Amino acid sequence: EKEERRALQDALLNSDGSKSALEQQMALRAAAEKEERIELVRRQALRRLQHRGLSQGWTTWLDKYLEETRRKRMMQSAASRLTRPQLTACVSYWRRHWQATLQARADKSHAQLLKEAEERCVGLEDALEQVRAGFKASDEQRRALQDA
């Protein structure tokens, strides 16, 4: 390439002057740009050759990583396929139990429901009285200790 450029320069200098100076400069500039592009490509190729080992190591690591993630996804998919029947069974059991509870409530008469509510209310009132009695006793003890 350098020889070609020199030959072109010599030819331009030895020409009989039929070409203008501008044409000569343009030809020299084009030859210089071509040489620069060739040099750039050569440097890029050299750099790629120098970093080939790094590139191969990266590619090897990436291939192993992608394979591992693919394997993990496959295992998660298989596990979810295995546990899905158990989840379905749990939801099905809960639904049957809920429906049975709703049906039992619907089967009871209004009077039975009212009676059960009153029994719960009486039980809660008894518990409340016990708590109040406990507070009253502790209050009396506190006052006795303060007076003494």
PDB file of C-alpha atoms in Angstrom:
ATOM      1  CA  GLU A   1       0.000   0.000   0.000  1.00  0.00           C
ATOM      2  CA  LYS A   2       2.815   2.387   0.857  1.00  0.00           C
ATOM      3  CA  GLU A   3       4.562   1.463  -2.367  1.00  0.00           C
ATOM      4  CA  GLU A   4       1.360   2.120  -4.276  1.00  0.00           C
ATOM      5  CA  ARG A   5       1.069   5.533  -2.655  1.00  0.00           C
ATOM      6  CA  ARG A   6       4.682   6.406  -3.493  1.00  0.00           C
ATOM      7  CA  ALA A   7       4.169   5.272  -7.044  1.00  0.00           C
ATOM      8  CA  LEU A   8       1.093   7.470  -7.286  1.00  0.00           C
ATOM      9  CA  GLN A   9       3.007  10.456  -5.887  1.00  0.00           C
ATOM     10  CA  ASP A  10       5.873   9.891  -8.305  1.00  0.00           C
ATOM     11  CA  ALA A  11       3.441   9.611 -11.185  1.00  0.00           C
ATOM     12  CA  LEU A  12       1.763  12.847 -10.192  1.00  0.00           C
ATOM     13  CA  LEU A  13       5.068  14.680  -9.822  1.00  0.00           C
ATOM     14  CA  ASN A  14       6.359  13.379 -13.138  1.00  0.00           C
ATOM     15  CA  SER A  15       3.173  14.135 -14.977  1.00  0.00           C
ATOM     16  CA  ASP A  16       3.275  16.734 -17.719  1.00  0.00           C
ATOM     17  CA  GLY A  17       1.106  19.085 -15.701  1.00  0.00           C
ATOM     18  CA  SER A  18      -2.166  18.052 -17.301  1.00  0.00           C
ATOM     19  CA  LYS A  19      -3.714  17.564 -13.879  1.00  0.00           C
ATOM     20  CA  SER A  20      -4.333  20.520 -11.723  1.00  0.00           C
ATOM     21  CA  ALA A  21      -2.824  20.872  -8.281  1.00  0.00           C
ATOM     22  CA  LEU A  22      -6.249  20.348  -6.701  1.00  0.00           C
ATOM     23  CA  GLU A  23      -6.693  16.982  -8.402  1.00  0.00           C
ATOM     24  CA  GLN A  24      -3.242  15.966  -7.239  1.00  0.00           C
ATOM     25  CA  GLN A  25      -4.059  16.921  -3.649  1.00  0.00           C
ATOM     26  CA  MET A  26      -7.346  15.033  -3.803  1.00  0.00           C
ATOM     27  CA  ALA A  27      -5.630  11.929  -5.085  1.00  0.00           C
ATOM     28  CA  LEU A  28      -2.975  12.162  -2.365  1.00  0.00           C
ATOM     29  CA  ARG A  29      -5.653  12.704   0.316  1.00  0.00           C
ATOM     30  CA  ALA A  30      -7.671   9.690  -0.930  1.00  0.00           C
ATOM     31  CA  ALA A  31      -4.553   7.537  -0.859  1.00  0.00           C
ATOM     32  CA  ALA A  32      -3.746   8.715   2.683  1.00  0.00           C
ATOM     33  CA  GLU A  33      -7.306   8.012   3.878  1.00  0.00           C
ATOM     34  CA  LYS A  34      -7.165   4.557   2.324  1.00  0.00           C
ATOM     35  CA  GLU A  35      -3.912   3.875   4.104  1.00  0.00           C
ATOM     36  CA  GLU A  36      -5.367   5.089   7.426  1.00  0.00           C
ATOM     37  CA  ARG A  37      -8.372   2.794   7.038  1.00  0.00           C
ATOM     38  CA  ILE A  38      -6.108  -0.127   6.285  1.00  0.00           C
ATOM     39  CA  GLU A  39      -3.992   0.670   9.362  1.00  0.00           C
ATOM     40  CA  LEU A  40      -7.143   0.926  11.532  1.00  0.00           C
ATOM     41  CA  VAL A  41      -8.380  -2.464  10.323  1.00  0.00           C
ATOM     42  CA  ARG A  42      -4.945  -3.954  10.975  1.00  0.00           C
ATOM     43  CA  ARG A  43      -4.895  -2.577  14.558  1.00  0.00           C
ATOM     44  CA  GLN A  44      -8.422  -3.847  15.193  1.00  0.00           C
ATOM     45  CA  ALA A  45      -7.508  -7.300  13.943  1.00  0.00           C
ATOM     46  CA  LEU A  46      -4.371  -7.333  16.117  1.00  0.00           C
ATOM     47  CA  ARG A  47      -6.336  -6.230  19.191  1.00  0.00           C
ATOM     48  CA  ARG A  48      -8.936  -8.932  18.557  1.00  0.00           C
ATOM     49  CA  LEU A  49      -6.217 -11.549  18.283  1.00  0.00           C
ATOM     50  CA  GLN A  50      -4.662 -10.347  21.531  1.00  0.00           C
ATOM     51  CA  HIS A  51      -8.008 -10.497  23.372  1.00  0.00           C
ATOM     52  CA  ARG A  52      -9.071 -13.805  21.860  1.00  0.00           C
ATOM     53  CA  GLY A  53      -8.271 -15.726  25.066  1.00  0.00           C
ATOM     54  CA  LEU A  54     -10.338 -13.323  27.154  1.00  0.00           C
ATOM     55  CA  SER A  55     -13.193 -13.615  24.689  1.00  0.00           C
ATOM     56  CA  GLN A  56     -13.031 -17.403  24.726  1.00  0.00           C
ATOM     57  CA  GLY A  57     -13.021 -17.441  28.544  1.00  0.00           C
ATOM     58  CA  TRP A  58     -16.030 -15.131  28.659  1.00  0.00           C
ATOM     59  CA  THR A  59     -17.882 -17.241  26.111  1.00  0.00           C
ATOM     60  CA  THR A  60     -17.150 -20.415  28.080  1.00  0.00           C
ATOM     61  CA  TRP A  61     -18.374 -18.834  31.340  1.00  0.00           C
ATOM     62  CA  LEU A  62     -21.491 -17.437  29.669  1.00  0.00           C
ATOM     63  CA  ASP A  63     -22.341 -20.825  28.143  1.00  0.00           C
ATOM     64  CA  LYS A  64     -22.033 -22.512  31.562  1.00  0.00           C
ATOM     65  CA  TYR A  65     -24.111 -19.759  33.217  1.00  0.00           C
ATOM     66  CA  LEU A  66     -26.871 -19.974  30.622  1.00  0.00           C
ATOM     67  CA  GLU A  67     -26.948 -23.765  30.917  1.00  0.00           C
ATOM     68  CA  GLU A  68     -27.186 -23.541  34.722  1.00  0.00           C
ATOM     69  CA  THR A  69     -30.041 -21.031  34.594  1.00  0.00           C
ATOM     70  CA  ARG A  70     -31.834 -23.175  32.019  1.00  0.00           C
ATOM     71  CA  ARG A  71     -31.435 -26.190  34.295  1.00  0.00           C
ATOM     72  CA  LYS A  72     -32.756 -24.239  37.306  1.00  0.00           C
ATOM     73  CA  ARG A  73     -35.806 -23.064  35.358  1.00  0.00           C
ATOM     74  CA  MET A  74     -36.456 -26.624  34.234  1.00  0.00           C
ATOM     75  CA  MET A  75     -36.239 -27.896  37.837  1.00  0.00           C
ATOM     76  CA  GLN A  76     -38.580 -25.150  39.091  1.00  0.00           C
ATOM     77  CA  SER A  77     -41.050 -26.004  36.384  1.00  0.00           C
ATOM     78  CA  ALA A  78     -40.927 -29.693  37.288  1.00  0.00           C
ATOM     79  CA  ALA A  79     -41.335 -28.914  40.995  1.00  0.00           C
ATOM     80  CA  SER A  80     -44.335 -26.709  40.335  1.00  0.00           C
ATOM     81  CA  ARG A  81     -45.910 -29.449  38.238  1.00  0.00           C
ATOM     82  CA  LEU A  82     -45.406 -31.866  41.136  1.00  0.00           C
ATOM     83  CA  THR A  83     -46.778 -29.539  43.832  1.00  0.00           C
ATOM     84  CA  ARG A  84     -49.710 -28.271  41.795  1.00  0.00           C
ATOM     85  CA  PRO A  85     -51.867 -31.354  42.592  1.00  0.00           C
ATOM     86  CA  GLN A  86     -51.271 -30.790  46.326  1.00  0.00           C
ATOM     87  CA  LEU A  87     -52.327 -27.167  46.001  1.00  0.00           C
ATOM     88  CA  THR A  88     -55.437 -28.213  44.120  1.00  0.00           C
ATOM     89  CA  ALA A  89     -56.245 -30.751  46.814  1.00  0.00           C
ATOM     90  CA  CYS A  90     -55.860 -28.113  49.567  1.00  0.00           C
ATOM     91  CA  VAL A  91     -58.116 -25.641  47.820  1.00  0.00           C
ATOM     92  CA  SER A  92     -60.634 -28.358  47.067  1.00  0.00           C
ATOM     93  CA  TYR A  93     -60.693 -29.458  50.723  1.00  0.00           C
ATOM     94  CA  TRP A  94     -61.122 -25.867  51.907  1.00  0.00           C
ATOM     95  CA  ARG A  95     -63.974 -25.298  49.450  1.00  0.00           C
ATOM     96  CA  ARG A  96     -65.790 -28.476  50.507  1.00  0.00           C
ATOM     97  CA  HIS A  97     -65.398 -27.536  54.185  1.00  0.00           C
ATOM     98  CA  TRP A  98     -66.670 -24.006  53.536  1.00  0.00           C
ATOM     99  CA  GLN A  99     -69.643 -25.262  51.574  1.00  0.00           C
ATOM    100  CA  ALA A 100     -70.473 -27.744  54.353  1.00  0.00           C
ATOM    101  CA  THR A 101     -70.332 -24.926  56.906  1.00  0.00           C
ATOM    102  CA  LEU A 102     -72.607 -22.749  54.798  1.00  0.00           C
ATOM    103  CA  GLN A 103     -74.998 -25.650  54.311  1.00  0.00           C
ATOM    104  CA  ALA A 104     -75.060 -26.372  58.090  1.00  0.00           C
ATOM    105  CA  ARG A 105     -75.887 -22.736  58.770  1.00  0.00           C
ATOM    106  CA  ALA A 106     -78.611 -22.783  56.171  1.00  0.00           C
ATOM    107  CA  ASP A 107     -80.085 -25.976  57.656  1.00  0.00           C
ATOM    108  CA  LYS A 108     -80.399 -24.485  61.116  1.00  0.00           C
ATOM    109  CA  SER A 109     -83.602 -22.663  61.846  1.00  0.00           C
ATOM    110  CA  HIS A 110     -83.642 -19.055  62.870  1.00  0.00           C
ATOM    111  CA  ALA A 111     -84.656 -20.069  66.389  1.00  0.00           C
ATOM    112  CA  GLN A 112     -81.618 -22.371  66.736  1.00  0.00           C
ATOM    113  CA  LEU A 113     -79.279 -19.620  65.571  1.00  0.00           C
ATOM    114  CA  LEU A 114     -80.836 -17.161  68.014  1.00  0.00           C
ATOM    115  CA  LYS A 115     -80.515 -19.690  70.864  1.00  0.00           C
ATOM    116  CA  GLU A 116     -76.795 -20.276  70.060  1.00  0.00           C
ATOM    117  CA  ALA A 117     -76.165 -16.516  69.930  1.00  0.00           C
ATOM    118  CA  GLU A 118     -77.840 -16.038  73.311  1.00  0.00           C
ATOM    119  CA  GLU A 119     -75.762 -18.857  74.836  1.00  0.00           C
ATOM    120  CA  ARG A 120     -72.566 -17.232  73.543  1.00  0.00           C
ATOM    121  CA  CYS A 121     -73.752 -13.893  74.935  1.00  0.00           C
ATOM    122  CA  VAL A 122     -74.436 -15.391  78.390  1.00  0.00           C
ATOM    123  CA  GLY A 123     -70.994 -17.032  78.387  1.00  0.00           C
ATOM    124  CA  LEU A 124     -69.359 -13.729  77.496  1.00  0.00           C
ATOM    125  CA  GLU A 125     -71.313 -11.887  80.186  1.00  0.00           C
ATOM    126  CA  ASP A 126     -70.161 -14.437  82.811  1.00  0.00           C
ATOM    127  CA  ALA A 127     -66.563 -13.984  81.688  1.00  0.00           C
ATOM    128  CA  LEU A 128     -66.970 -10.211  81.901  1.00  0.00           C
ATOM    129  CA  GLU A 129     -68.314 -10.464  85.457  1.00  0.00           C
ATOM    130  CA  GLN A 130     -65.346 -12.599  86.479  1.00  0.00           C
ATOM    131  CA  VAL A 131     -62.947 -10.026  85.043  1.00  0.00           C
ATOM    132  CA  ARG A 132     -64.766  -7.199  86.813  1.00  0.00           C
ATOM    133  CA  ALA A 133     -64.662  -9.127  90.117  1.00  0.00           C
ATOM    134  CA  GLY A 134     -60.927  -9.668  89.659  1.00  0.00           C
ATOM    135  CA  PHE A 135     -60.387  -5.960  89.034  1.00  0.00           C
ATOM    136  CA  LYS A 136     -62.514  -5.071  92.067  1.00  0.00           C
ATOM    137  CA  ALA A 137     -60.526  -7.429  94.317  1.00  0.00           C
ATOM    138  CA  SER A 138     -57.187  -6.105  93.058  1.00  0.00           C
ATOM    139  CA  ASP A 139     -58.436  -2.522  93.511  1.00  0.00           C
ATOM    140  CA  GLU A 140     -59.440  -3.271  97.114  1.00  0.00           C
ATOM    141  CA  GLN A 141     -56.025  -4.819  97.779  1.00  0.00           C
ATOM    142  CA  ARG A 142     -54.311  -1.784  96.299  1.00  0.00           C
ATOM    143  CA  ARG A 143     -56.348   0.585  98.504  1.00  0.00           C
ATOM    144  CA  ALA A 144     -55.651  -1.528 101.610  1.00  0.00           C
ATOM    145  CA  LEU A 145     -51.927  -1.365 100.884  1.00  0.00           C
ATOM    146  CA  GLN A 146     -52.072   2.391 100.376  1.00  0.00           C
ATOM    147  CA  ASP A 147     -53.935   2.932 103.685  1.00  0.00           C
ATOM    148  CA  ALA A 148     -51.472   0.839 105.643  1.00  0.00           C
TER     149      ALA A 148
END
